Structure formats: C-alpha cells, structure tokens
C-alpha cells in the first residue's frame, strides 16, 4: 500500500440522495478526491446544479424505490464511465411519529426507501461488481439502527436502519470472495434537511449534546474520513463492518 | 515541519508485526514516535526497551515523549495470545500473564493518555476478533481482548469532554508470528493444515497484511476520524460479520 492510502482518483462512485445534506457533501468530497461521481436523487434541478459545480460528474434523476429508475441509473453510469467502483447508498427518509400515530403505510414507505432500495441497488450494482471482481458498497445506516431512542420516535426509521445493518453483514459474507466489500457507516446526528427540526430547536440540540459523550452533534465533513476510508483501498481487508461516527453515542 | 511541531505518539509492541507497521506509517506522516518493546528497533525517534506491564516502562515512555513535544496519541498494540490450551488445562498464572500483557498494559497506556495527552489526542487499543467472540484454546486471550474493548468504551466516555478520543481496532487473523503460534496450538503436527483451515474459514479467504491493520489504526489516531469515539473497528475480512 504505497502512495495515498485513500486514493480515489478516477474511481466511479454512485451516490444516492445526492441532492441535499450528507449525500451532497459526500459527492463534493469524493469529487475533490478525484472521483467521478454519479449523482442520484428525485430533485433533478439540485443534482444538475451540483453536477455543474464538479469537474466530472453525472446527474441522473432517480427515485430509488423505482426499479425502472434504478436500472436507468445503472445504465447511465455504465454508458458514461464504463464501470462502477463504489456505491454509496445514502438516500433516506424519516417520518418521526409515536407508534400510536404512525400508520402501517408510513412504516412501509420508510422501509421501502431506506432498506428495500438499498438492497435492490446493492443487488443490481453489487452483482456487476462481483462479475468484475472488485467494488466497495458503503451503506449509510444510523445509530438509530443500533439503539432505541424514544425521544425522537420513529419505529419505521429504526427498523429500516437496523435492517441495513444486518443486510450489510450478510451481503459482505456472500460477496467476500468476489472482491466486493460491503460496509456501513452509522452516523450520530448531523445537520441536514432531515435534522432541521432537531438542530433548529435549542432543546433538540441540548438533547443531542447531553446524550453524546463528546457533548455535541456531528459537524459538516466529519463523515468524510469514514467514507473515504471505506470507499478506498485503505480498507481492503474490511468488510461487513458497521462503523459508528457518533461522538461515542453507541459506546455508552 | 520543525522537530518541535511534530505530533508525538507512543506505540507499544513496536518492534515487529502490526506495531512496526504503525510506526512506519506515523514516521512517514511526520510524527515523532516513542516505541516500546521488549526488544529495540531503529525505526522510531526514541525507544523504551521494557515490559509494557510495568508502570515504570510507561513513565520512561512519557519522559521521552515530553522531550519530543506534546503527546497526542497512544497506540496500545503490545499483546500476546498465550500458550493455547483449553481453560480446564490452563494454570491461573498463565491466565494472569495473558491478562497483564493485553489488559494491564492497555490500562496503563490509556491512563497515561487520559492524564497527559493534549486535546485533540487519541488512544487506539489493538483488540482482536477474539474480543468479540469466543475462541476455543484461547480463553485467557479472548477474556483479555473482551476486557480491552470494555476499557476502550469506558475510556471513550471519560475522555470525550477533554477531547481525547479512545477507539479500538479488532484485527482478524493477520500475517505475523502470532498466527504462526496460533496455528501450532491448533495442530502441533501440521501447523500448515491449521493455517490453511483458518484461511479457508475467513470470508475473504485470506489473512490481513500488517499494513491493512495499521491503516485502520493510523486513521483512528488522526483528525480524519474526529467524531469517531468508543468504536471497535473490525479489520477481519468479514469474520465477525458472518
Ligand atoms: N442527518 C443525520 O443526522 C443522519 C443521521 C444518521 C443517518 N442519516 C442518514 O443519512 C442519509 C442522508 O440523510 P440526510 O441527513 O442528508 O437527509 P436529507 O438532507 O433529507 O437527504 C436525504 C436525501 O435522500 C434523497 N431521497 C429520499 N427519498 C428518495 C427516493 N425515493 N429516491 C431517491 N432519493 C431519495 C433525497 O433526495 P430527493 O428528495 O431529491 O430525492 C435527499 O437527497 C439518510 O440515509 C439518513 O437516514 C442521517
Ligand atoms: N496477528 C494476529 O493475527 C492478530 C489478530 C488480532 C489481534 N492481534 C493483536 O495485535 C497486536 C500486535 O500483534 P502482532 O500480530 O503484531 O504480534 P507480534 O508478536 O508480531 O508483535 C507484538 C509485539 O509486542 C511486543 N510485546 C509483547 N509482549 C510485550 C511486553 N510485555 N512488553 C513490551 N512489548 C511486548 C513483542 O515483543 C512484539 O514486538 C497484539 O495486541 C495482538 O493481540 C493480532
């Protein structure tokens, strides 16, 4: 392992949910490291604007819950770049509600985006990676997939992210000999559209600070190191891992 | 970088294997390193020839580190797996020795960092996949590495407010003399058979190279993992995921 351990120069990386928050940040950072980034999300104007900013990026409008869209996304990436080296399953939704008020339809919808779409895209793109004998899949799980919260009630989200956690391990085990590594990052709370309500409210922020051993939420860019590590050859012997980036939340 | 501006790290078990690879990476990245080992090597800026289970060894390392600059990182890597016998056949003294070299040493190194590392500092404890699951014939080692993980998690909570992060790496089988010893313990007549059995049992079908483990350690030691605290990062080819 010589040179830049975290080298991603020229690698083709598909990032879902790249229209805002963590996904947009990931796309910028990956591009900054020399990767060629395929941006996927429903809000086309946003990903197109972001693609303009980056040296070599492709925006593909995509609802990850649509099999047709995912097929188009994959094909567009292959047409443009020939192969996919890294898949970042980042698209996600949350619908906080106490279980008494949460409908089964809401629950299904969250599981559909966070878990089923992660499975489906991993299956589609991971199979191509396995045929090529190389690839890295990084799933964005959550601390909420590892522990219960209560204060921010959302059974659908917690269940879907817990599903992502063990999906990661199982796919890692199935593909370990095919050169495809599958890992997850479990973020604590980071500012994004999803957490606007939380960080916008002093009580919410105080709650995060209180429950986090490091006494604060995550900052922009503090997931980049974990992403670059898991996406690059720096982690060539790491697979099936769920890496918390949570200031110690899940160590308690 | 001037000599005094270099961040300082103490690395235990630095003479060979994973520890030597950590030293190599840190030195290449411009760190001043104090190595601790029973044997001396040339790789680090300063060297303590001593036993990591003894307090005075760490005191000497701390003094040497202070001469070099501000202490930022302690890597508790020294460890040993013990003889390889079933618990029923293990003497309590052997149990104690394995606990001392893996846990007592990590306690002393972690405590040193929590007392003396500058804010922004980090501790990386080298645990093992044996810290996450049972390994027949290596009861004391599994107990010790589980303890290292408990120490890591608690130290992470205590260190958080003073901005010293504490994490662990849990290597799977890694190509060092430890795995050769483990193979002999499993099959004294044919360690090669045991070795190839362990290789096949790994999801990725191979052992780790030391530089793959040291990459995780130096990442957890540096600023790119600034919000990672109290985690146990497996570098094991998927062994503990399966
Ligand atoms: N922020 C945190 O504290 C935190 C903590 C733990 C985990 N996470 C996870 O991190 C990921 C990113 O979240 P974020 O915080 O950045 O939230 P965000 O700002 O709300 O971003 C969510 C992204 O997902 C996309 N998305 C949602 N549904 C989609 C669909 N059906 N098809 C395609 N794209 C879809 C959205 O794009 P469009 O609306 O344009 O489609 C958007 O780009 C999520 O998986 C989330 O669960 C976040
Ligand atoms: N090799 C593996 O498969 C593997 C797997 C999981 C975890 N680990 C852990 O990784 C760490 C490094 O192991 P390695 O594989 O590089 O082994 P190694 O035997 O090659 O190196 C260990 C080093 O620690 C030193 N050391 C041992 N006891 C000491 C003591 N009392 N005082 C000072 N120094 C001492 C040794 O002299 C040696 O240089 C250990 O904690 C080990 O338990 C190794």
XYZ file of C-alpha atoms and ligand atoms in Angstrom:
586
model
C 0.000 0.000 0.000
C 2.137 2.835 -1.259
C 1.273 6.453 -2.007
C -2.032 7.970 -0.960
C -3.708 5.317 1.110
C -7.154 6.810 0.478
C -6.698 7.332 -3.251
C -9.945 7.580 -5.238
C -8.574 9.269 -8.348
C -10.695 8.276 -11.346
C -12.926 5.875 -9.389
C -16.578 5.887 -10.405
C -18.812 6.425 -7.386
C -22.620 6.355 -7.402
C -24.108 8.417 -4.569
C -27.852 8.194 -3.968
C -29.633 11.027 -2.217
C -27.037 13.470 -3.541
C -29.467 16.399 -3.763
C -29.015 17.571 -0.172
C -27.445 17.007 3.206
C -24.908 14.269 3.661
C -25.220 12.965 0.100
C -24.358 16.328 -1.463
C -21.438 16.684 0.958
C -20.202 13.174 0.080
C -20.417 13.928 -3.635
C -18.408 17.150 -3.255
C -15.762 15.480 -1.151
C -15.439 12.461 -3.445
C -15.108 14.729 -6.455
C -12.478 16.718 -4.541
C -10.526 13.472 -4.187
C -10.614 12.971 -7.940
C -13.521 10.526 -8.153
C -16.042 10.627 -10.974
C -19.396 10.908 -9.246
C -22.838 9.838 -10.384
C -25.458 11.829 -8.501
C -28.886 10.270 -7.985
C -31.980 11.798 -6.388
C -35.504 12.837 -7.288
C -34.907 16.607 -7.251
C -33.306 16.891 -10.626
C -32.615 20.646 -10.550
C -30.463 20.203 -7.458
C -28.312 17.347 -8.694
C -27.893 19.010 -12.074
C -26.714 22.196 -10.392
C -24.291 20.195 -8.252
C -23.002 18.242 -11.268
C -22.222 21.583 -12.935
C -20.003 22.528 -9.991
C -17.971 19.319 -10.105
C -15.222 18.560 -12.615
C -16.591 15.274 -13.943
C -19.988 14.263 -12.623
C -23.240 12.915 -13.984
C -26.709 13.712 -12.609
C -29.417 11.084 -13.012
C -32.928 11.759 -11.778
C -33.889 8.660 -9.848
C -36.460 7.537 -7.328
C -34.598 4.703 -5.651
C -37.852 2.894 -4.906
C -38.481 2.505 -8.635
C -36.804 -0.487 -10.222
C -37.016 1.201 -13.619
C -35.249 4.293 -12.304
C -32.513 2.201 -10.705
C -31.995 0.316 -13.954
C -31.730 3.638 -15.805
C -29.306 4.987 -13.201
C -27.055 1.953 -13.519
C -27.133 2.045 -17.301
C -26.422 5.785 -17.418
C -23.384 5.298 -15.169
C -22.097 2.426 -17.313
C -22.702 4.323 -20.551
C -20.762 7.302 -19.322
C -17.954 5.675 -17.331
C -17.876 2.003 -18.292
C -17.955 0.552 -14.763
C -18.933 1.374 -11.191
C -16.295 1.110 -8.457
C -18.194 2.365 -5.424
C -21.875 2.584 -4.474
C -22.925 4.847 -1.607
C -26.468 4.004 -0.518
C -27.274 7.278 1.155
C -30.848 8.144 0.070
C -33.095 8.004 3.085
C -36.214 9.397 4.665
C -37.519 9.697 8.188
C -41.072 10.213 9.400
C -40.952 10.760 13.127
C -44.172 9.797 14.900
C -45.058 7.898 18.028
C -46.071 4.372 17.221
C -49.699 5.085 18.125
C -49.829 7.705 15.372
C -47.598 6.008 12.821
C -49.571 4.265 10.079
C -48.580 0.988 8.535
C -48.459 2.753 5.171
C -45.928 5.283 6.548
C -43.874 2.465 8.005
C -43.836 0.624 4.689
C -42.804 3.721 2.800
C -39.810 4.424 5.028
C -38.691 0.792 4.886
C -39.124 0.893 1.112
C -36.677 3.827 0.685
C -34.167 3.089 3.444
C -33.973 -0.692 3.306
C -35.575 -2.210 0.207
C -33.987 0.318 -2.166
C -30.590 -0.212 -0.500
C -30.998 -3.931 -1.061
C -32.174 -3.515 -4.620
C -29.396 -1.171 -5.753
C -26.759 -3.225 -3.923
C -28.041 -6.323 -5.669
C -28.072 -4.669 -9.059
C -24.713 -2.879 -8.869
C -23.011 -5.342 -6.496
C -23.670 -8.156 -8.949
C -21.840 -6.184 -11.641
C -19.001 -5.525 -9.207
C -18.775 -9.222 -8.344
C -18.541 -10.095 -12.033
C -15.655 -7.640 -12.328
C -14.120 -8.934 -9.102
C -13.899 -5.550 -7.371
C -16.041 -2.940 -5.713
C -16.992 -1.289 -2.469
C -20.505 -0.632 -1.212
C -20.991 1.850 1.614
C -24.417 1.940 3.230
C -25.452 4.883 5.336
C -27.144 3.307 8.339
C -27.639 5.230 11.595
C -27.057 4.948 15.326
C -30.830 4.582 15.369
C -30.316 1.217 13.663
C -28.318 0.093 16.692
C -30.108 1.558 19.721
C -33.622 2.780 20.553
C -34.270 6.483 21.092
C -37.827 7.135 22.253
C -37.383 10.899 22.459
C -37.349 11.060 18.640
C -39.930 8.352 17.993
C -39.747 6.654 14.595
C -40.130 2.903 14.622
C -40.068 2.771 10.823
C -36.700 4.502 10.615
C -35.172 2.481 13.454
C -36.353 -0.796 11.943
C -35.223 0.132 8.436
C -31.733 1.151 9.589
C -31.377 -1.973 11.727
C -32.247 -3.855 8.549
C -29.475 -2.020 6.710
C -27.022 -3.018 9.455
C -27.557 -6.732 9.026
C -28.077 -6.503 5.274
C -24.544 -5.083 5.239
C -23.145 -8.073 7.125
C -24.992 -10.655 5.047
C -24.033 -9.187 1.665
C -20.453 -8.825 2.916
C -20.403 -12.510 3.791
C -21.916 -13.537 0.446
C -19.541 -11.432 -1.621
C -16.379 -11.715 0.481
C -14.666 -13.974 -2.049
C -15.829 -11.950 -5.050
C -13.814 -8.846 -4.274
C -16.869 -6.814 -3.289
C -16.700 -5.291 0.171
C -19.884 -4.124 1.904
C -19.717 -1.849 4.933
C -21.916 0.685 6.684
C -21.414 3.999 8.405
C -23.684 4.664 11.374
C -23.800 8.438 11.838
C -24.935 10.090 15.028
C -26.843 13.337 14.500
C -25.561 15.647 11.768
C -27.117 18.855 10.431
C -29.115 18.269 7.228
C -32.632 18.741 5.920
C -33.606 15.587 7.775
C -32.486 17.005 11.115
C -33.536 20.642 10.592
C -36.200 20.309 13.264
C -33.730 18.858 15.720
C -30.860 21.303 15.265
C -33.239 24.238 14.739
C -34.610 23.745 18.239
C -32.332 24.614 21.189
C -33.972 21.828 23.196
C -33.206 19.343 20.441
C -29.615 20.433 20.252
C -29.259 20.234 24.024
C -30.685 16.721 23.929
C -28.101 15.649 21.353
C -25.317 17.256 23.398
C -26.492 15.543 26.551
C -26.654 12.073 25.036
C -23.376 12.333 23.124
C -20.246 11.647 25.155
C -18.349 14.225 23.111
C -21.039 16.733 24.029
C -22.060 17.823 20.539
C -23.633 16.723 17.283
C -21.588 15.904 14.229
C -20.201 18.669 12.033
C -20.217 19.028 8.269
C -17.435 16.927 6.842
C -16.948 14.708 9.870
C -18.299 11.696 7.967
C -15.876 12.223 5.091
C -12.999 10.376 6.737
C -15.100 7.267 7.311
C -16.456 7.377 3.771
C -13.039 7.785 2.155
C -11.646 5.001 4.331
C -14.396 2.515 3.453
C -14.622 3.511 -0.218
C -10.890 3.283 -0.888
C -8.308 0.507 -0.747
C -7.246 1.755 2.693
C -9.891 -0.679 3.988
C -9.022 -3.578 1.669
C -9.445 -6.178 4.461
C -12.539 -4.560 5.990
C -15.942 -5.962 5.128
C -19.224 -6.413 6.992
C -18.377 -3.619 9.394
C -20.756 -1.040 10.830
C -18.650 1.988 11.686
C -20.298 4.419 14.094
C -19.346 8.075 13.629
C -21.300 9.314 16.577
C -19.072 11.029 19.136
C -19.400 7.934 21.316
C -23.229 7.679 21.356
C -23.321 3.905 20.888
C -20.292 3.251 23.100
C -22.359 4.120 26.182
C 7.684 20.617 9.969
C 10.099 21.604 12.716
C 11.142 18.994 15.216
C 9.037 20.539 17.999
C 5.899 20.909 15.856
C 5.780 17.199 15.124
C 2.938 15.432 16.939
C 4.163 12.765 19.311
C 2.864 9.214 19.562
C 3.734 6.343 21.867
C 3.368 2.922 20.246
C 3.729 -0.257 22.275
C 4.846 -3.567 20.806
C 6.584 -1.520 18.161
C 9.458 -3.819 17.244
C 7.680 -6.071 14.778
C 4.342 -7.076 13.296
C 1.433 -4.651 13.392
C 3.202 -2.238 15.757
C 6.212 -1.868 13.459
C 3.862 -1.074 10.583
C 2.113 1.600 12.670
C 5.473 3.196 13.473
C 6.423 3.177 9.802
C 3.200 4.937 8.806
C 3.397 7.552 11.564
C 7.038 8.349 10.863
C 6.274 8.677 7.145
C 3.467 11.102 8.042
C 5.867 13.267 10.044
C 5.203 12.115 13.607
C 7.763 11.689 16.350
C 7.288 8.215 17.731
C 8.341 6.669 21.017
C 8.396 2.905 20.592
C 8.062 0.459 23.472
C 9.019 -3.171 23.178
C 10.949 -5.904 24.916
C 13.403 -5.609 22.027
C 14.734 -2.438 20.469
C 14.424 -1.453 16.835
C 15.769 1.554 14.964
C 12.543 2.743 13.381
C 11.261 5.223 15.996
C 12.680 8.552 17.180
C 13.021 7.222 20.713
C 12.835 3.794 22.185
C 11.992 2.241 25.534
C 13.246 -1.269 25.957
C 10.853 -2.524 28.583
C 7.865 -4.562 29.604
C 4.503 -2.873 28.983
C 3.005 -4.497 32.062
C 5.270 -2.354 34.280
C 4.402 1.193 35.297
C 7.999 2.404 35.070
C 8.134 1.439 31.382
C 5.289 3.866 30.683
C 6.890 6.509 32.877
C 10.027 6.287 30.752
C 7.988 6.488 27.573
C 6.214 9.555 28.902
C 9.508 11.268 29.745
C 10.909 10.580 26.285
C 7.684 11.800 24.685
C 7.826 15.018 26.705
C 11.333 15.653 25.343
C 9.993 15.367 21.797
C 6.914 17.601 22.118
C 3.243 17.434 23.020
C 1.844 13.931 23.399
C -1.084 13.356 21.068
C -1.526 9.628 20.577
C -1.016 6.356 22.403
C -1.338 3.096 20.460
C -1.664 0.134 22.810
C -0.579 -2.603 20.482
C 1.666 -4.891 22.533
C -0.113 -8.139 23.212
C 0.298 -11.860 23.308
C -2.055 -14.748 22.806
C -0.767 -17.166 25.467
C 0.050 -20.825 25.173
C -3.130 -22.110 23.552
C -4.817 -24.566 25.902
C -8.363 -25.273 26.992
C -9.499 -23.392 30.089
C -9.689 -26.681 32.004
C -5.993 -27.165 31.345
C -4.851 -23.587 31.991
C -2.932 -22.552 35.111
C -4.081 -19.364 36.775
C -0.575 -17.906 36.419
C -0.798 -18.279 32.641
C -4.210 -16.644 32.694
C -2.748 -13.780 34.708
C 0.165 -13.307 32.316
C -2.107 -13.024 29.289
C -4.379 -10.580 31.141
C -1.359 -8.497 32.152
C 0.260 -8.223 28.756
C -3.003 -7.372 26.991
C -5.182 -5.588 29.557
C -2.918 -4.184 32.257
C -0.712 -2.727 29.532
C -3.679 -1.176 27.726
C -4.895 0.239 31.042
C -1.526 1.844 31.734
C -1.231 3.286 28.221
C -4.814 4.546 28.187
C -4.455 6.107 31.618
C -1.280 7.844 30.531
C -3.125 9.371 27.580
C -6.131 10.436 29.654
C -3.757 12.144 32.067
C -1.289 13.677 29.664
C -2.446 13.783 26.040
C -3.265 17.178 24.593
C -6.834 17.999 23.461
C -7.412 16.525 20.003
C -5.491 13.469 21.091
C -6.428 9.850 20.658
C -5.889 6.382 22.016
C -6.087 3.342 19.778
C -6.243 -0.010 21.514
C -5.474 -3.083 19.473
C -8.097 -5.621 20.485
C -8.870 -8.660 18.324
C -11.727 -10.593 16.806
C -11.144 -12.662 19.968
C -12.523 -9.622 21.817
C -15.863 -10.086 20.071
C -16.342 -13.863 20.146
C -15.085 -16.985 21.861
C -12.020 -18.840 20.564
C -11.524 -22.373 21.933
C -7.985 -22.871 23.326
C -7.529 -19.146 23.731
C -9.781 -18.454 26.741
C -7.410 -16.059 28.539
C -6.739 -14.182 25.292
C -10.463 -13.861 24.480
C -11.155 -12.712 28.045
C -8.336 -10.195 27.825
C -9.384 -8.749 24.472
C -13.047 -8.511 25.584
C -11.700 -6.556 28.549
C -9.723 -4.257 26.259
C -12.976 -3.407 24.492
C -14.730 -2.639 27.798
C -11.793 -0.447 28.777
C -11.945 1.313 25.412
C -15.661 2.081 25.648
C -15.406 3.439 29.170
C -12.285 5.473 28.451
C -14.077 6.927 25.416
C -16.808 8.265 27.684
C -14.362 9.646 30.210
C -12.034 11.147 27.622
C -14.723 12.746 25.475
C -15.045 16.069 27.292
C -11.289 16.620 27.417
C -11.210 15.867 23.680
C -9.200 12.707 23.830
C -10.896 10.023 21.748
C -10.494 6.334 22.516
C -11.195 3.630 19.933
C -10.219 0.042 19.259
C -9.260 -1.937 16.196
C -10.212 -5.613 16.136
C -7.935 -7.364 13.660
C -8.820 -10.766 12.312
C -6.036 -13.235 11.578
C -3.046 -11.178 10.485
C 0.107 -12.387 8.878
C 2.502 -12.105 11.862
C 4.232 -14.545 14.181
C 1.077 -14.592 16.351
C -0.844 -16.551 13.709
C 2.049 -18.969 13.325
C 1.862 -19.637 17.056
C -1.917 -19.992 16.911
C -1.600 -22.499 14.075
C 0.869 -24.549 16.125
C -1.533 -24.507 19.072
C -4.357 -25.820 16.892
C -2.281 -28.509 15.211
C 1.238 -29.084 16.511
C 1.941 -31.812 13.964
C 0.835 -29.851 10.971
C 0.544 -26.115 11.560
C 0.221 -25.695 7.766
C -3.055 -27.628 7.879
C -4.372 -25.395 10.667
C -3.216 -22.331 8.774
C -4.993 -23.320 5.579
C -8.119 -24.234 7.571
C -8.150 -20.759 9.121
C -7.550 -19.162 5.762
C -10.479 -21.028 4.250
C -12.688 -20.164 7.222
C -12.230 -16.462 6.574
C -14.952 -14.948 4.385
C -12.359 -13.208 2.207
C -10.264 -16.360 2.115
C -7.044 -14.759 3.282
C -5.293 -13.216 6.291
C -4.754 -9.488 6.742
C -1.420 -7.943 5.911
C 0.017 -5.803 8.695
C -0.299 -2.617 6.626
C -4.052 -3.207 6.260
C -4.395 -3.243 10.039
C -2.064 -0.288 10.596
C -4.072 1.766 8.067
C -7.110 1.477 10.344
C -5.050 2.298 13.431
C -3.473 5.437 11.978
C -6.847 6.562 10.642
C -8.356 6.301 14.133
C -5.304 8.104 15.545
C -5.657 11.109 13.237
C -8.031 14.000 12.566
C -9.956 12.284 9.754
C -11.828 10.318 12.427
C -12.514 13.357 14.650
C -16.099 12.328 15.546
C -15.371 8.616 15.940
C -15.178 7.722 19.607
C -15.670 4.466 21.508
C -15.871 2.370 18.376
C -14.464 -1.076 17.697
C -13.372 -1.252 14.077
C -13.007 -4.799 12.773
C -10.351 -5.411 10.126
C -11.051 -9.072 9.638
C -12.228 -9.815 6.099
C -15.798 -10.172 7.372
C -15.057 -12.793 10.044
C -17.227 -11.242 12.753
C -19.944 -10.180 10.301
C -20.568 -13.747 9.235
N -28.505 13.794 9.302
C -28.363 12.878 10.232
O -28.225 13.202 11.407
C -28.348 11.427 9.888
C -28.024 10.518 10.900
C -27.973 9.174 10.603
C -28.225 8.731 9.328
N -28.559 9.610 8.356
C -28.815 9.082 7.025
O -28.051 9.767 6.083
C -28.689 9.721 4.813
C -28.776 11.128 4.245
O -29.655 11.897 5.049
P -29.529 13.470 5.247
O -29.378 13.713 6.684
O -28.561 14.025 4.328
O -31.031 13.911 4.890
P -31.627 14.800 3.713
O -30.919 16.102 3.649
O -33.073 14.769 3.944
O -31.239 13.957 2.422
C -31.934 12.816 2.033
C -31.615 12.527 0.593
O -32.274 11.318 0.203
C -32.901 11.524 -1.039
N -34.070 10.670 -1.185
C -35.109 10.497 -0.342
N -36.025 9.668 -0.877
C -35.546 9.288 -2.078
C -36.024 8.439 -3.117
N -37.195 7.798 -3.015
N -35.264 8.287 -4.221
C -34.071 8.923 -4.340
N -33.582 9.729 -3.409
C -34.308 9.916 -2.283
C -33.245 12.989 -1.057
O -33.293 13.453 -2.391
P -34.626 13.823 -3.198
O -35.625 14.291 -2.199
O -34.150 14.843 -4.146
O -34.997 12.551 -3.877
C -32.068 13.614 -0.346
O -31.017 13.872 -1.247
C -30.039 9.076 5.052
O -29.961 7.692 4.727
C -30.234 9.234 6.538
O -31.097 8.278 7.068
C -28.622 10.959 8.612
N -1.597 -11.332 14.342
C -2.880 -11.507 14.519
O -3.499 -12.350 13.869
C -3.653 -10.658 15.474
C -5.040 -10.756 15.466
C -5.787 -9.987 16.330
C -5.140 -9.132 17.205
N -3.794 -9.053 17.224
C -3.169 -8.145 18.197
O -2.320 -7.235 17.536
C -1.316 -6.800 18.425
C 0.040 -6.898 17.740
O 0.285 -8.254 17.437
P 1.221 -8.776 16.244
O 0.419 -9.711 15.456
O 1.861 -7.633 15.574
O 2.237 -9.665 17.103
P 3.820 -9.703 17.185
O 4.084 -10.784 18.146
O 4.421 -9.753 15.842
O 4.164 -8.297 17.842
C 3.862 -7.990 19.183
C 4.970 -7.111 19.738
O 4.638 -6.808 21.110
C 5.799 -6.987 21.893
N 5.456 -7.341 23.243
C 4.824 -8.480 23.660
N 4.764 -8.503 24.981
C 5.339 -7.374 25.434
C 5.584 -6.838 26.724
N 5.211 -7.458 27.836
N 6.207 -5.637 26.800
C 6.605 -4.994 25.677
N 6.389 -5.444 24.461
C 5.788 -6.625 24.327
C 6.577 -8.090 21.206
O 7.949 -8.051 21.548
C 6.317 -7.810 19.739
O 7.287 -6.963 19.181
C -1.440 -7.660 19.686
O -2.141 -6.925 20.671
C -2.281 -8.822 19.201
O -3.008 -9.414 20.255
C -3.030 -9.793 16.365
